[in-house]
Amino acid sequence: MSQPEPNVDEIVSSIAQETDTPAETVSKMYADTLANYREEARVFDYVPLFAAKKVRDKLRHTSKQRH
């Protein structure tokens, strides 16, 4: 049984708030990352979770470099 798809708007909003990044930027990064993961995935249950984590980590790393 697969996991229900998370609400993309909620994920994007959460990451945008946590990283002080515009939602449009986060949305594009999330969509691109999600597509990349789905290309290579054999099991899709946790792909949205992994994509969100990667985007969040990348934005946090970028934010630390600016300060």
PDB file of C-alpha atoms in Angstrom:
ATOM      1  CA  MET A   1       0.000   0.000   0.000  1.00  0.00           C
ATOM      2  CA  SER A   2       1.461   3.340  -1.002  1.00  0.00           C
ATOM      3  CA  GLN A   3       1.536   6.480   1.090  1.00  0.00           C
ATOM      4  CA  PRO A   4      -0.938   9.268   0.259  1.00  0.00           C
ATOM      5  CA  GLU A   5       0.552  12.137  -1.704  1.00  0.00           C
ATOM      6  CA  PRO A   6       1.388  15.050   0.582  1.00  0.00           C
ATOM      7  CA  ASN A   7      -0.072  18.478  -0.085  1.00  0.00           C
ATOM      8  CA  VAL A   8       2.533  20.179  -2.268  1.00  0.00           C
ATOM      9  CA  ASP A   9       1.340  23.671  -1.317  1.00  0.00           C
ATOM     10  CA  GLU A  10       1.842  22.877   2.371  1.00  0.00           C
ATOM     11  CA  ILE A  11       5.325  21.471   1.735  1.00  0.00           C
ATOM     12  CA  VAL A  12       6.358  24.470  -0.362  1.00  0.00           C
ATOM     13  CA  SER A  13       4.932  26.939   2.161  1.00  0.00           C
ATOM     14  CA  SER A  14       6.678  25.206   5.055  1.00  0.00           C
ATOM     15  CA  ILE A  15      10.069  25.148   3.322  1.00  0.00           C
ATOM     16  CA  ALA A  16       9.665  28.767   2.175  1.00  0.00           C
ATOM     17  CA  GLN A  17       8.950  29.923   5.736  1.00  0.00           C
ATOM     18  CA  GLU A  18      11.730  27.840   7.298  1.00  0.00           C
ATOM     19  CA  THR A  19      14.365  29.019   4.847  1.00  0.00           C
ATOM     20  CA  ASP A  20      13.109  32.577   4.201  1.00  0.00           C
ATOM     21  CA  THR A  21      12.930  31.803   0.476  1.00  0.00           C
ATOM     22  CA  PRO A  22      10.185  32.924  -1.937  1.00  0.00           C
ATOM     23  CA  ALA A  23       7.520  30.246  -2.440  1.00  0.00           C
ATOM     24  CA  GLU A  24       7.960  30.449  -6.224  1.00  0.00           C
ATOM     25  CA  THR A  25      11.628  29.511  -5.877  1.00  0.00           C
ATOM     26  CA  VAL A  26      10.870  26.660  -3.500  1.00  0.00           C
ATOM     27  CA  SER A  27       8.061  25.406  -5.735  1.00  0.00           C
ATOM     28  CA  LYS A  28      10.347  25.225  -8.774  1.00  0.00           C
ATOM     29  CA  MET A  29      13.142  23.536  -6.814  1.00  0.00           C
ATOM     30  CA  TYR A  30      10.711  21.026  -5.292  1.00  0.00           C
ATOM     31  CA  ALA A  31       9.133  20.164  -8.650  1.00  0.00           C
ATOM     32  CA  ASP A  32      12.544  19.696 -10.280  1.00  0.00           C
ATOM     33  CA  THR A  33      13.868  17.601  -7.399  1.00  0.00           C
ATOM     34  CA  LEU A  34      10.707  15.495  -7.288  1.00  0.00           C
ATOM     35  CA  ALA A  35      10.939  14.824 -11.022  1.00  0.00           C
ATOM     36  CA  ASN A  36      14.593  13.777 -10.700  1.00  0.00           C
ATOM     37  CA  TYR A  37      13.817  11.370  -7.866  1.00  0.00           C
ATOM     38  CA  ARG A  38      10.841   9.878  -9.721  1.00  0.00           C
ATOM     39  CA  GLU A  39      12.985   9.170 -12.792  1.00  0.00           C
ATOM     40  CA  GLU A  40      15.250   6.863 -10.798  1.00  0.00           C
ATOM     41  CA  ALA A  41      12.871   5.530  -8.125  1.00  0.00           C
ATOM     42  CA  ARG A  42      11.696   1.952  -7.964  1.00  0.00           C
ATOM     43  CA  VAL A  43       9.537   2.587  -4.909  1.00  0.00           C
ATOM     44  CA  PHE A  44       7.629   5.863  -4.874  1.00  0.00           C
ATOM     45  CA  ASP A  45       6.184   5.932  -1.343  1.00  0.00           C
ATOM     46  CA  TYR A  46       8.754   8.297   0.144  1.00  0.00           C
ATOM     47  CA  VAL A  47       9.872  10.241  -2.936  1.00  0.00           C
ATOM     48  CA  PRO A  48       8.014  13.443  -1.925  1.00  0.00           C
ATOM     49  CA  LEU A  49       9.577  13.262   1.541  1.00  0.00           C
ATOM     50  CA  PHE A  50      13.087  12.839   0.127  1.00  0.00           C
ATOM     51  CA  ALA A  51      12.544  15.659  -2.374  1.00  0.00           C
ATOM     52  CA  ALA A  52      11.358  18.030   0.369  1.00  0.00           C
ATOM     53  CA  LYS A  53      14.341  17.141   2.545  1.00  0.00           C
ATOM     54  CA  LYS A  54      16.806  17.731  -0.285  1.00  0.00           C
ATOM     55  CA  VAL A  55      15.307  21.147  -1.149  1.00  0.00           C
ATOM     56  CA  ARG A  56      15.182  22.174   2.515  1.00  0.00           C
ATOM     57  CA  ASP A  57      18.809  21.117   3.080  1.00  0.00           C
ATOM     58  CA  LYS A  58      20.015  22.853  -0.078  1.00  0.00           C
ATOM     59  CA  LEU A  59      18.286  26.126   0.844  1.00  0.00           C
ATOM     60  CA  ARG A  60      19.584  26.000   4.410  1.00  0.00           C
ATOM     61  CA  HIS A  61      23.113  25.412   3.130  1.00  0.00           C
ATOM     62  CA  THR A  62      22.779  28.322   0.699  1.00  0.00           C
ATOM     63  CA  SER A  63      21.421  30.548   3.476  1.00  0.00           C
ATOM     64  CA  LYS A  64      24.389  29.764   5.742  1.00  0.00           C
ATOM     65  CA  GLN A  65      26.828  30.667   2.973  1.00  0.00           C
ATOM     66  CA  ARG A  66      25.232  34.115   2.623  1.00  0.00           C
ATOM     67  CA  HIS A  67      25.678  34.933   6.336  1.00  0.00           C
TER      68      HIS A  67
END
